[in-house]
Amino acid sequence: MTDLKPITPLGAGAARIHTIGQVTISENPDRSMASLTTRKGKADAVRLVAKTALGLDLPGPGQSTISGDFTAWWTGPDQWMIDADHAQYELLAAHIAQAIGPVASVTEQTDGWCRFDLTGSGSVALLERLCPADVPTMQPGQATRTLLHHLGCFVICSTAGFSVLGPRSSAGSLHHALIEAAHSVA
Amino acid sequence: MIINHPLLGPRDAAEFVYLGDAGLIDRPDWQADDAAQAFHDYMYLRDNPAGLHRELWFHEQGDRSWLVVTRNTVTHEITNVELARDVAIAQGRGQ
Amino acid sequence: MSINRLTGGLIDHASPLQFTFDGKTFEGRKGDTLASALLANDVRLMGRSFKYHRPRGVLSAGSEEPNALVELRSGARREPNTRATTVELFDGLTADSQNRLGSLKFDALGVNDVFHRFFAAGFYYKTFMWPKAFWEKLYEPMIRHAAGLGSISLQDDPDVYDKGFLHCDLLVVGAGPAGLAAALTAGRAGARVILAEEDFLLGGRLIADTGTLTDMSGADWVGTAQAELATMDNVRIMPRTTVVGAYDHGVYGAVERISDHLAVPEDGKPRQVFWRIYSKRALVCAGAIERPIAFENNDRPGVMLAGAVRAYANRWAATPAPSVVVFTNNDDGHRTAADLVAKGVSVPTIVDTRDTAPDMQGTEVLAGAQIADTKGRLGVKSVTVKLINGQTRVIPCGAVAVSGGWNPNLGLTCHQRGRPVWSEKILSFVPGGDLPQGQSVAGAANGETSTHSALASGAQGAVDALESIGLTAQAGDLPAAEDRPVSVSPFWYVQGAKRAWVDFQNDVTVKDIKLSHQEGFRSVEHLKRYTTLGMATDQGKTANLTGLAVMAELTGKTIPETGTTIFRPPYTPVAMGALAGRSVGKAFHPTRLTPSHHWAAEQGAEFVEVGNWLRAQYFPRPGETHWRQAVDREVLATRSSVGVCDVTTLGKIDVQGADAAAFLNKIYANGFAKLAVGKVRYGLMLREDGIAYDDGTAARLAEDHFVVTTTTANAVPVYRNMEFARQCLWPDLDVQLISTTEAWAQYAVAGPNARKLLQKIVDPEFDITNDAFPFMACGEITVGGGLRARLFRISFSGELAFEIAVPTRYGDALIRRLMDEGQEFDLTPYGTEALGVMRIEKGHATGAELNGTTTALNLGMGRMVSKKKDCIGNTLSERDGLNTADALALVGLKPKGDGQIMTGSHLMAASGPVDAAHDQGYVTSAAYSPILESSIGLAFVKNGSNRLGETMRAVNPLEGGELLVELVSAHFVDPEGGRLRD
């Protein structure tokens, strides 16, 4: 176990949480992520082995699924992001690669992203101020990548609310935009 | 503008980056006898139609698909959107 | 309260609001606009005109207002050119009239009116032509001072603005009878509806006119409809929201005024939101705008549109004067007279241009009559009426309500260059067939002028629009409402009038249009530009048709033959702040922070913006007074012991797949197929035209797995181009790409002690000795007790160097650990400046050399371009023109003696002419080398590689200066590369 201490995307030891009006914005550094892309012509094989080896249902465009420890969402043709609890799966990419085998390419993505979870009834109004996706009609199980404050971000809808994942280096800018929008709609 | 992505449905053009004429898919054979001329034409000669134009757009802030968008340059009406990869394969690239 | 305040209306008589206009305090009522409150206070004079500084009052009751423009609020919030007719009154509002010198009543620039002959149409082009030099120095500043409208505060806007995005099945623009009927119809059918209304109250003419809907007043029916809509989750009612533009594919822009009716926005709240509305269908129910009739001195305060006078009386319980003369060519003018009388306002006379006009009990109707002139310096005191028998009569009055008919509000229907068509029925243009995609029009905007037809066409418009997207709706029962036919006869201006205003805001008269015709500017477009008709901030909403009618008469053509009006976005002016949204100041673009940012900030680093990244530029130490001291120290420390630099910003792309090597062979000019696992190779990318594009490294982590690096600046476009190559050019290859730039914190550790330092960090089971981990090796390792990491033995500085990468969350800890462990080696952090100095000393090219005009040959890497394989750019790189004997080649430069080489200097022979014809190259990079204790530079010189030792002149005509320089090898430091391999 390394003695190097991680910091969150916002640069602190602990995640930041703000409640403004009817929305709570929580920095969430506790997820591991890995991209999974099928090798050429191996889409069916990947689906099959993902199901048998990991219990994972790989969703279609615009969708996300939760299967056991893993959440998967579609990120492009033949490509998904898999996410899991960081404490349990710090080496998620290696775990997935091992399980899926040579029919897919797996790349660690954990620290490429910052993640903010939005809960509360103000979440939709907040996102309406920031992104062109049709957020009010999003249902749990839907996920999309779109523009938020000039940043390419994933917006994922779950029963818990919405999650916004943006480039980690811009965590401060993205967080600032979320906070400002929360005040706007408070 | 709205681009009706074949996989994701209507998306704001702000999510895309424009490249240009879809003829850029038709990259010449480097070993052909006329390769130099063919690459010259490929690189520099373009039609500039007032009307239907097939053009390449990249869904940079979305799923990273290259698309071939058929757009009327006069009215901006978009009549067809295809995955560029499908177009390239259909045109025999990568044989 | 003044005698001009009536009873009733939709204002709250029990809620007084204090406001000031030109420093004088007045009292209005909740529900007033600034215009209605001023009228109620007997203030007709509200501003001065653009060119002639004529006294002006309010003309209309809506956003089409050309005259009553004021500076609203004070200090940093001062906003010029605000239409008093759309300003919702709030307690403490301050407003000032504009475009005056001195007081509004005694405007010194009113002298312009006396000299009006000099300011006629085209005066810009004529009067001030001579002498030429006077234009810039005298005439233009003078005109700019005298003309023009309000002035800005020149302070930062203290308010914030939001952007937002909305989606709907049906966007209904305007909440008058047609819009409300449409929204109810679509809402009841379950469609997603946005109902946008510019006004702060819904209802449009329903709350400005009398008349009933079945057994309810208009206002009551609107209240019922609004209450029903408010219960529908699928309907979003947006008052105070102006739809300003119709864009491609059903996208509309709309400005919602969240806080404009408040003195100061609530904490954290935006003043306005600029919405981008994605609509499947849009129904424009924007109503109609009344047009004036032009007559002599028709611009005096108190001359108003009849429908506006009626609206002020009915809705706002205000009248411009106790006595109002009506001037009309249609029946609607009589309605105004009737409503005014019912409100207790005296209407001494209705002047109707038609020979037969309806009677009105108790009010004199002068059929076949015209208003020949008006009197009253700061407001109408009387009108001179020319009777049907040719006699004239003077009628005292305080206001004139003018109705020349109603024009459909075409704005949004024209935004995609749609051309309206002429309707004989209403003597105006109605929307044509070429509307923006997905748009239709209902109600008065479509020429349906009665309340009944507006309701019916709104409901039917919603049914039709929804049907076209596969939704079913029923028009339902509509309330019974008036269905009067249109009765209007053409009458545009009073013959013989000279100073009869057509465009009030730009001061264009009938005479100006005649002058334009006389001078040959007859096409609509020429007329517009010559006279500036319709070119003011109101886009001529009340002026254009009259202008066309005058020109049509002069040319003997019909109005539709003469031309059509066309409008462009925005429908009404939009604040720049609303367009900027939150992208202002430091939030103008996102900022990217490196993993070591917080640590570097603690060290007092100076930062530099590189794209969106903030990178440490140098790390000043106490006592250092000049940036060069820090940079020189960082370079010397690195070259003598060890330095560390955050290089995370370089793009990193993960390339996997059975054909990963074959793919890299396509996108790099040099070969990658034979690169061994565990090795790194420098790679040069070309553009397809053969010009050098980007460079970096590719590390082979496994047979089917590479990590490619790009320059910081090109990380995004290189990834885009690689995807293009993968998806469009070589879709048969088994290769997968994904960016990992942000996922890894990467540090360059460079200098003779780099290995010794890293050996303290890298877990002991990994051997990084020179034998085990030689130059250009790479591998996956662990550091700090088991943390996964990547190590690359690559060097940009020319020293023994490594780049080490850990997951980004550990980047902060790693730099701190390195600094701790590096104390014994005096580990020195270095920034982008020292990085730049060392790469110039080493002769490594960057963006300054890969500048979009240079080839691999120019860069001295011509032999790297493989002839044995296909790759992007290799065919066209072989063109003769890029391979001439005197092609530019990269060389180093040293000054002969003292002197500083300047980037951008051009190289000429040591003696001889200095001009473009003798240009032999240019300096791309320059720095002070603390190792060489000299200024050094990199340059492209014709046939440079064969001219080392030659003396040339580096000349810089732009900044001045000329320097003798010697051409040397670009590799100033360790040209054999021994240090890299130590």
PDB file of N, CA and C in Angstrom, chain C residues 78-151:
ATOM      1  N   ARG C  78     -26.224  51.774 -15.301  1.00  0.00           N
ATOM      2  CA  ARG C  78     -26.906  52.634 -16.266  1.00  0.00           C
ATOM      3  C   ARG C  78     -27.006  51.933 -17.620  1.00  0.00           C
ATOM      4  N   GLU C  79     -28.222  51.933 -18.172  1.00  0.00           N
ATOM      5  CA  GLU C  79     -28.435  51.269 -19.460  1.00  0.00           C
ATOM      6  C   GLU C  79     -29.082  52.247 -20.427  1.00  0.00           C
ATOM      7  N   PRO C  80     -28.362  52.603 -21.495  1.00  0.00           N
ATOM      8  CA  PRO C  80     -28.929  53.566 -22.439  1.00  0.00           C
ATOM      9  C   PRO C  80     -29.931  52.903 -23.382  1.00  0.00           C
ATOM     10  N   ASN C  81     -30.700  53.759 -24.065  1.00  0.00           N
ATOM     11  CA  ASN C  81     -31.597  53.313 -25.146  1.00  0.00           C
ATOM     12  C   ASN C  81     -32.622  52.290 -24.680  1.00  0.00           C
ATOM     13  N   THR C  82     -33.060  52.430 -23.461  1.00  0.00           N
ATOM     14  CA  THR C  82     -34.082  51.525 -22.949  1.00  0.00           C
ATOM     15  C   THR C  82     -35.446  52.100 -23.293  1.00  0.00           C
ATOM     16  N   ARG C  83     -36.312  51.264 -23.808  1.00  0.00           N
ATOM     17  CA  ARG C  83     -37.633  51.754 -24.204  1.00  0.00           C
ATOM     18  C   ARG C  83     -38.516  51.887 -22.967  1.00  0.00           C
ATOM     19  N   ALA C  84     -38.964  53.110 -22.727  1.00  0.00           N
ATOM     20  CA  ALA C  84     -39.789  53.372 -21.539  1.00  0.00           C
ATOM     21  C   ALA C  84     -41.064  52.536 -21.567  1.00  0.00           C
ATOM     22  N   THR C  85     -41.457  52.115 -22.755  1.00  0.00           N
ATOM     23  CA  THR C  85     -42.706  51.353 -22.900  1.00  0.00           C
ATOM     24  C   THR C  85     -42.573  49.922 -22.405  1.00  0.00           C
ATOM     25  N   THR C  86     -41.336  49.442 -22.260  1.00  0.00           N
ATOM     26  CA  THR C  86     -41.155  48.053 -21.826  1.00  0.00           C
ATOM     27  C   THR C  86     -40.543  47.965 -20.434  1.00  0.00           C
ATOM     28  N   VAL C  87     -40.284  49.122 -19.831  1.00  0.00           N
ATOM     29  CA  VAL C  87     -39.668  49.118 -18.498  1.00  0.00           C
ATOM     30  C   VAL C  87     -40.767  48.992 -17.453  1.00  0.00           C
ATOM     31  N   GLU C  88     -40.703  47.895 -16.713  1.00  0.00           N
ATOM     32  CA  GLU C  88     -41.687  47.647 -15.665  1.00  0.00           C
ATOM     33  C   GLU C  88     -41.315  48.515 -14.459  1.00  0.00           C
ATOM     34  N   LEU C  89     -42.249  49.292 -13.998  1.00  0.00           N
ATOM     35  CA  LEU C  89     -41.928  50.243 -12.931  1.00  0.00           C
ATOM     36  C   LEU C  89     -41.619  49.506 -11.624  1.00  0.00           C
ATOM     37  N   PHE C  90     -40.581  49.950 -10.937  1.00  0.00           N
ATOM     38  CA  PHE C  90     -40.306  49.435  -9.589  1.00  0.00           C
ATOM     39  C   PHE C  90     -39.994  50.618  -8.682  1.00  0.00           C
ATOM     40  N   ASP C  91     -40.103  50.367  -7.387  1.00  0.00           N
ATOM     41  CA  ASP C  91     -39.895  51.459  -6.440  1.00  0.00           C
ATOM     42  C   ASP C  91     -38.430  51.877  -6.474  1.00  0.00           C
ATOM     43  N   GLY C  92     -38.197  53.162  -6.638  1.00  0.00           N
ATOM     44  CA  GLY C  92     -36.834  53.660  -6.656  1.00  0.00           C
ATOM     45  C   GLY C  92     -36.215  53.715  -8.041  1.00  0.00           C
ATOM     46  N   LEU C  93     -36.999  53.404  -9.058  1.00  0.00           N
ATOM     47  CA  LEU C  93     -36.464  53.457 -10.432  1.00  0.00           C
ATOM     48  C   LEU C  93     -35.984  54.876 -10.746  1.00  0.00           C
ATOM     49  N   THR C  94     -34.824  54.941 -11.396  1.00  0.00           N
ATOM     50  CA  THR C  94     -34.370  56.246 -11.889  1.00  0.00           C
ATOM     51  C   THR C  94     -34.162  56.143 -13.384  1.00  0.00           C
ATOM     52  N   ALA C  95     -34.577  57.174 -14.084  1.00  0.00           N
ATOM     53  CA  ALA C  95     -34.396  57.218 -15.527  1.00  0.00           C
ATOM     54  C   ALA C  95     -34.066  58.645 -15.930  1.00  0.00           C
ATOM     55  N   ASP C  96     -33.319  58.751 -17.003  1.00  0.00           N
ATOM     56  CA  ASP C  96     -32.972  60.069 -17.530  1.00  0.00           C
ATOM     57  C   ASP C  96     -33.188  60.083 -19.027  1.00  0.00           C
ATOM     58  N   SER C  97     -33.626  61.226 -19.502  1.00  0.00           N
ATOM     59  CA  SER C  97     -33.763  61.362 -20.955  1.00  0.00           C
ATOM     60  C   SER C  97     -32.364  61.465 -21.544  1.00  0.00           C
ATOM     61  N   GLN C  98     -32.247  61.204 -22.808  1.00  0.00           N
ATOM     62  CA  GLN C  98     -30.919  61.164 -23.422  1.00  0.00           C
ATOM     63  C   GLN C  98     -30.890  61.972 -24.712  1.00  0.00           C
ATOM     64  N   ASN C  99     -29.687  62.072 -25.263  1.00  0.00           N
ATOM     65  CA  ASN C  99     -29.477  62.820 -26.497  1.00  0.00           C
ATOM     66  C   ASN C  99     -29.914  64.273 -26.361  1.00  0.00           C
ATOM     67  N   ARG C 100     -29.461  64.878 -25.312  1.00  0.00           N
ATOM     68  CA  ARG C 100     -29.750  66.295 -25.124  1.00  0.00           C
ATOM     69  C   ARG C 100     -28.504  66.965 -24.566  1.00  0.00           C
ATOM     70  N   LEU C 101     -28.391  68.285 -24.803  1.00  0.00           N
ATOM     71  CA  LEU C 101     -27.300  69.069 -24.231  1.00  0.00           C
ATOM     72  C   LEU C 101     -27.986  70.124 -23.392  1.00  0.00           C
ATOM     73  N   GLY C 102     -27.847  70.010 -22.068  1.00  0.00           N
ATOM     74  CA  GLY C 102     -28.640  70.865 -21.191  1.00  0.00           C
ATOM     75  C   GLY C 102     -29.875  70.112 -20.775  1.00  0.00           C
ATOM     76  N   SER C 103     -30.945  70.822 -20.508  1.00  0.00           N
ATOM     77  CA  SER C 103     -32.137  70.148 -20.036  1.00  0.00           C
ATOM     78  C   SER C 103     -32.946  69.629 -21.207  1.00  0.00           C
ATOM     79  N   LEU C 104     -33.842  68.711 -20.894  1.00  0.00           N
ATOM     80  CA  LEU C 104     -34.668  68.127 -21.947  1.00  0.00           C
ATOM     81  C   LEU C 104     -35.536  69.193 -22.606  1.00  0.00           C
ATOM     82  N   LYS C 105     -35.999  70.152 -21.809  1.00  0.00           N
ATOM     83  CA  LYS C 105     -36.903  71.165 -22.377  1.00  0.00           C
ATOM     84  C   LYS C 105     -36.154  72.202 -23.198  1.00  0.00           C
ATOM     85  N   PHE C 106     -34.869  72.454 -22.848  1.00  0.00           N
ATOM     86  CA  PHE C 106     -34.109  73.459 -23.600  1.00  0.00           C
ATOM     87  C   PHE C 106     -32.809  72.845 -24.089  1.00  0.00           C
ATOM     88  N   ASP C 107     -32.939  71.879 -24.966  1.00  0.00           N
ATOM     89  CA  ASP C 107     -31.784  71.167 -25.519  1.00  0.00           C
ATOM     90  C   ASP C 107     -31.036  72.091 -26.471  1.00  0.00           C
ATOM     91  N   ALA C 108     -29.761  72.403 -26.123  1.00  0.00           N
ATOM     92  CA  ALA C 108     -28.982  73.328 -26.958  1.00  0.00           C
ATOM     93  C   ALA C 108     -28.799  72.799 -28.374  1.00  0.00           C
ATOM     94  N   LEU C 109     -28.803  71.495 -28.510  1.00  0.00           N
ATOM     95  CA  LEU C 109     -28.605  70.945 -29.854  1.00  0.00           C
ATOM     96  C   LEU C 109     -29.907  70.954 -30.661  1.00  0.00           C
ATOM     97  N   GLY C 110     -30.950  71.482 -30.048  1.00  0.00           N
ATOM     98  CA  GLY C 110     -32.180  71.691 -30.813  1.00  0.00           C
ATOM     99  C   GLY C 110     -31.918  72.589 -32.013  1.00  0.00           C
ATOM    100  N   VAL C 111     -30.784  73.281 -31.976  1.00  0.00           N
ATOM    101  CA  VAL C 111     -30.392  74.114 -33.120  1.00  0.00           C
ATOM    102  C   VAL C 111     -30.273  73.275 -34.392  1.00  0.00           C
ATOM    103  N   ASN C 112     -29.979  71.997 -34.236  1.00  0.00           N
ATOM    104  CA  ASN C 112     -29.909  71.124 -35.403  1.00  0.00           C
ATOM    105  C   ASN C 112     -31.213  71.148 -36.196  1.00  0.00           C
ATOM    106  N   ASP C 113     -32.315  71.320 -35.470  1.00  0.00           N
ATOM    107  CA  ASP C 113     -33.599  71.319 -36.140  1.00  0.00           C
ATOM    108  C   ASP C 113     -33.744  72.555 -37.017  1.00  0.00           C
ATOM    109  N   VAL C 114     -33.187  73.691 -36.543  1.00  0.00           N
ATOM    110  CA  VAL C 114     -33.251  74.925 -37.323  1.00  0.00           C
ATOM    111  C   VAL C 114     -32.484  74.748 -38.637  1.00  0.00           C
ATOM    112  N   PHE C 115     -31.383  74.003 -38.538  1.00  0.00           N
ATOM    113  CA  PHE C 115     -30.557  73.785 -39.735  1.00  0.00           C
ATOM    114  C   PHE C 115     -30.858  72.440 -40.388  1.00  0.00           C
ATOM    115  N   HIS C 116     -32.114  72.035 -40.277  1.00  0.00           N
ATOM    116  CA  HIS C 116     -32.451  70.677 -40.717  1.00  0.00           C
ATOM    117  C   HIS C 116     -32.131  70.440 -42.179  1.00  0.00           C
ATOM    118  N   ARG C 117     -32.101  71.531 -42.976  1.00  0.00           N
ATOM    119  CA  ARG C 117     -31.827  71.333 -44.405  1.00  0.00           C
ATOM    120  C   ARG C 117     -30.468  70.664 -44.623  1.00  0.00           C
ATOM    121  N   PHE C 118     -29.537  70.933 -43.697  1.00  0.00           N
ATOM    122  CA  PHE C 118     -28.195  70.349 -43.862  1.00  0.00           C
ATOM    123  C   PHE C 118     -28.144  68.893 -43.432  1.00  0.00           C
ATOM    124  N   PHE C 119     -29.186  68.452 -42.757  1.00  0.00           N
ATOM    125  CA  PHE C 119     -29.152  67.095 -42.211  1.00  0.00           C
ATOM    126  C   PHE C 119     -30.104  66.157 -42.942  1.00  0.00           C
ATOM    127  N   ALA C 120     -30.488  66.531 -44.139  1.00  0.00           N
ATOM    128  CA  ALA C 120     -31.435  65.707 -44.887  1.00  0.00           C
ATOM    129  C   ALA C 120     -30.788  64.385 -45.263  1.00  0.00           C
ATOM    130  N   ALA C 121     -31.577  63.513 -45.899  1.00  0.00           N
ATOM    131  CA  ALA C 121     -31.083  62.193 -46.283  1.00  0.00           C
ATOM    132  C   ALA C 121     -29.761  62.305 -47.009  1.00  0.00           C
ATOM    133  N   GLY C 122     -28.828  61.461 -46.665  1.00  0.00           N
ATOM    134  CA  GLY C 122     -27.555  61.423 -47.351  1.00  0.00           C
ATOM    135  C   GLY C 122     -26.614  62.533 -46.937  1.00  0.00           C
ATOM    136  N   PHE C 123     -26.969  63.258 -45.852  1.00  0.00           N
ATOM    137  CA  PHE C 123     -26.111  64.386 -45.487  1.00  0.00           C
ATOM    138  C   PHE C 123     -24.713  63.927 -45.114  1.00  0.00           C
ATOM    139  N   TYR C 124     -24.635  62.688 -44.648  1.00  0.00           N
ATOM    140  CA  TYR C 124     -23.313  62.157 -44.327  1.00  0.00           C
ATOM    141  C   TYR C 124     -22.412  62.208 -45.559  1.00  0.00           C
ATOM    142  N   TYR C 125     -23.027  61.913 -46.687  1.00  0.00           N
ATOM    143  CA  TYR C 125     -22.230  61.752 -47.909  1.00  0.00           C
ATOM    144  C   TYR C 125     -21.995  63.076 -48.627  1.00  0.00           C
ATOM    145  N   LYS C 126     -22.749  64.088 -48.253  1.00  0.00           N
ATOM    146  CA  LYS C 126     -22.692  65.329 -49.023  1.00  0.00           C
ATOM    147  C   LYS C 126     -22.099  66.493 -48.237  1.00  0.00           C
ATOM    148  N   THR C 127     -22.790  66.822 -47.150  1.00  0.00           N
ATOM    149  CA  THR C 127     -22.459  68.057 -46.463  1.00  0.00           C
ATOM    150  C   THR C 127     -21.012  68.124 -46.004  1.00  0.00           C
ATOM    151  N   PHE C 128     -20.536  66.976 -45.532  1.00  0.00           N
ATOM    152  CA  PHE C 128     -19.239  67.022 -44.857  1.00  0.00           C
ATOM    153  C   PHE C 128     -18.103  66.462 -45.710  1.00  0.00           C
ATOM    154  N   MET C 129     -18.235  66.559 -47.013  1.00  0.00           N
ATOM    155  CA  MET C 129     -17.237  65.956 -47.882  1.00  0.00           C
ATOM    156  C   MET C 129     -15.967  66.800 -47.980  1.00  0.00           C
ATOM    157  N   TRP C 130     -16.084  68.093 -47.758  1.00  0.00           N
ATOM    158  CA  TRP C 130     -14.959  68.960 -48.056  1.00  0.00           C
ATOM    159  C   TRP C 130     -14.719  69.919 -46.939  1.00  0.00           C
ATOM    160  N   PRO C 131     -13.518  70.298 -46.572  1.00  0.00           N
ATOM    161  CA  PRO C 131     -12.290  69.640 -47.046  1.00  0.00           C
ATOM    162  C   PRO C 131     -12.134  68.249 -46.413  1.00  0.00           C
ATOM    163  N   LYS C 132     -11.454  67.401 -47.160  1.00  0.00           N
ATOM    164  CA  LYS C 132     -11.396  65.987 -46.803  1.00  0.00           C
ATOM    165  C   LYS C 132     -10.856  65.765 -45.381  1.00  0.00           C
ATOM    166  N   ALA C 133      -9.812  66.501 -45.041  1.00  0.00           N
ATOM    167  CA  ALA C 133      -9.145  66.272 -43.758  1.00  0.00           C
ATOM    168  C   ALA C 133     -10.058  66.599 -42.580  1.00  0.00           C
ATOM    169  N   PHE C 134     -11.095  67.391 -42.837  1.00  0.00           N
ATOM    170  CA  PHE C 134     -11.968  67.799 -41.742  1.00  0.00           C
ATOM    171  C   PHE C 134     -12.858  66.668 -41.263  1.00  0.00           C
ATOM    172  N   TRP C 135     -13.005  65.655 -42.141  1.00  0.00           N
ATOM    173  CA  TRP C 135     -13.955  64.601 -41.772  1.00  0.00           C
ATOM    174  C   TRP C 135     -13.558  63.945 -40.456  1.00  0.00           C
ATOM    175  N   GLU C 136     -12.334  63.443 -40.431  1.00  0.00           N
ATOM    176  CA  GLU C 136     -11.914  62.677 -39.272  1.00  0.00           C
ATOM    177  C   GLU C 136     -11.739  63.554 -38.031  1.00  0.00           C
ATOM    178  N   LYS C 137     -11.240  64.755 -38.247  1.00  0.00           N
ATOM    179  CA  LYS C 137     -10.877  65.599 -37.108  1.00  0.00           C
ATOM    180  C   LYS C 137     -12.049  66.407 -36.577  1.00  0.00           C
ATOM    181  N   LEU C 138     -12.950  66.792 -37.458  1.00  0.00           N
ATOM    182  CA  LEU C 138     -13.974  67.741 -37.032  1.00  0.00           C
ATOM    183  C   LEU C 138     -15.386  67.207 -37.218  1.00  0.00           C
ATOM    184  N   TYR C 139     -15.711  66.890 -38.468  1.00  0.00           N
ATOM    185  CA  TYR C 139     -17.116  66.566 -38.744  1.00  0.00           C
ATOM    186  C   TYR C 139     -17.573  65.324 -38.010  1.00  0.00           C
ATOM    187  N   GLU C 140     -16.777  64.254 -38.140  1.00  0.00           N
ATOM    188  CA  GLU C 140     -17.250  63.014 -37.555  1.00  0.00           C
ATOM    189  C   GLU C 140     -17.392  63.112 -36.035  1.00  0.00           C
ATOM    190  N   PRO C 141     -16.354  63.636 -35.327  1.00  0.00           N
ATOM    191  CA  PRO C 141     -16.536  63.776 -33.876  1.00  0.00           C
ATOM    192  C   PRO C 141     -17.727  64.661 -33.530  1.00  0.00           C
ATOM    193  N   MET C 142     -17.930  65.708 -34.325  1.00  0.00           N
ATOM    194  CA  MET C 142     -19.029  66.622 -34.052  1.00  0.00           C
ATOM    195  C   MET C 142     -20.367  65.912 -34.222  1.00  0.00           C
ATOM    196  N   ILE C 143     -20.483  65.167 -35.309  1.00  0.00           N
ATOM    197  CA  ILE C 143     -21.737  64.458 -35.552  1.00  0.00           C
ATOM    198  C   ILE C 143     -21.946  63.397 -34.488  1.00  0.00           C
ATOM    199  N   ARG C 144     -20.863  62.712 -34.162  1.00  0.00           N
ATOM    200  CA  ARG C 144     -21.002  61.670 -33.147  1.00  0.00           C
ATOM    201  C   ARG C 144     -21.453  62.256 -31.818  1.00  0.00           C
ATOM    202  N   HIS C 145     -20.977  63.436 -31.527  1.00  0.00           N
ATOM    203  CA  HIS C 145     -21.364  64.057 -30.277  1.00  0.00           C
ATOM    204  C   HIS C 145     -22.828  64.488 -30.320  1.00  0.00           C
ATOM    205  N   ALA C 146     -23.207  65.076 -31.444  1.00  0.00           N
ATOM    206  CA  ALA C 146     -24.539  65.666 -31.553  1.00  0.00           C
ATOM    207  C   ALA C 146     -25.602  64.609 -31.764  1.00  0.00           C
ATOM    208  N   ALA C 147     -25.294  63.647 -32.594  1.00  0.00           N
ATOM    209  CA  ALA C 147     -26.282  62.624 -32.912  1.00  0.00           C
ATOM    210  C   ALA C 147     -26.101  61.467 -31.946  1.00  0.00           C
ATOM    211  N   GLY C 148     -26.681  60.374 -32.262  1.00  0.00           N
ATOM    212  CA  GLY C 148     -26.500  59.217 -31.405  1.00  0.00           C
ATOM    213  C   GLY C 148     -27.506  59.243 -30.295  1.00  0.00           C
ATOM    214  N   LEU C 149     -27.487  58.211 -29.500  1.00  0.00           N
ATOM    215  CA  LEU C 149     -28.517  58.042 -28.510  1.00  0.00           C
ATOM    216  C   LEU C 149     -27.891  58.137 -27.125  1.00  0.00           C
ATOM    217  N   GLY C 150     -28.159  57.204 -26.268  1.00  0.00           N
ATOM    218  CA  GLY C 150     -27.683  57.319 -24.900  1.00  0.00           C
ATOM    219  C   GLY C 150     -26.204  57.049 -24.777  1.00  0.00           C
ATOM    220  N   SER C 151     -25.704  57.173 -23.561  1.00  0.00           N
ATOM    221  CA  SER C 151     -24.292  56.901 -23.335  1.00  0.00           C
ATOM    222  C   SER C 151     -24.160  55.779 -22.307  1.00  0.00           C
TER     223      SER C 151
END
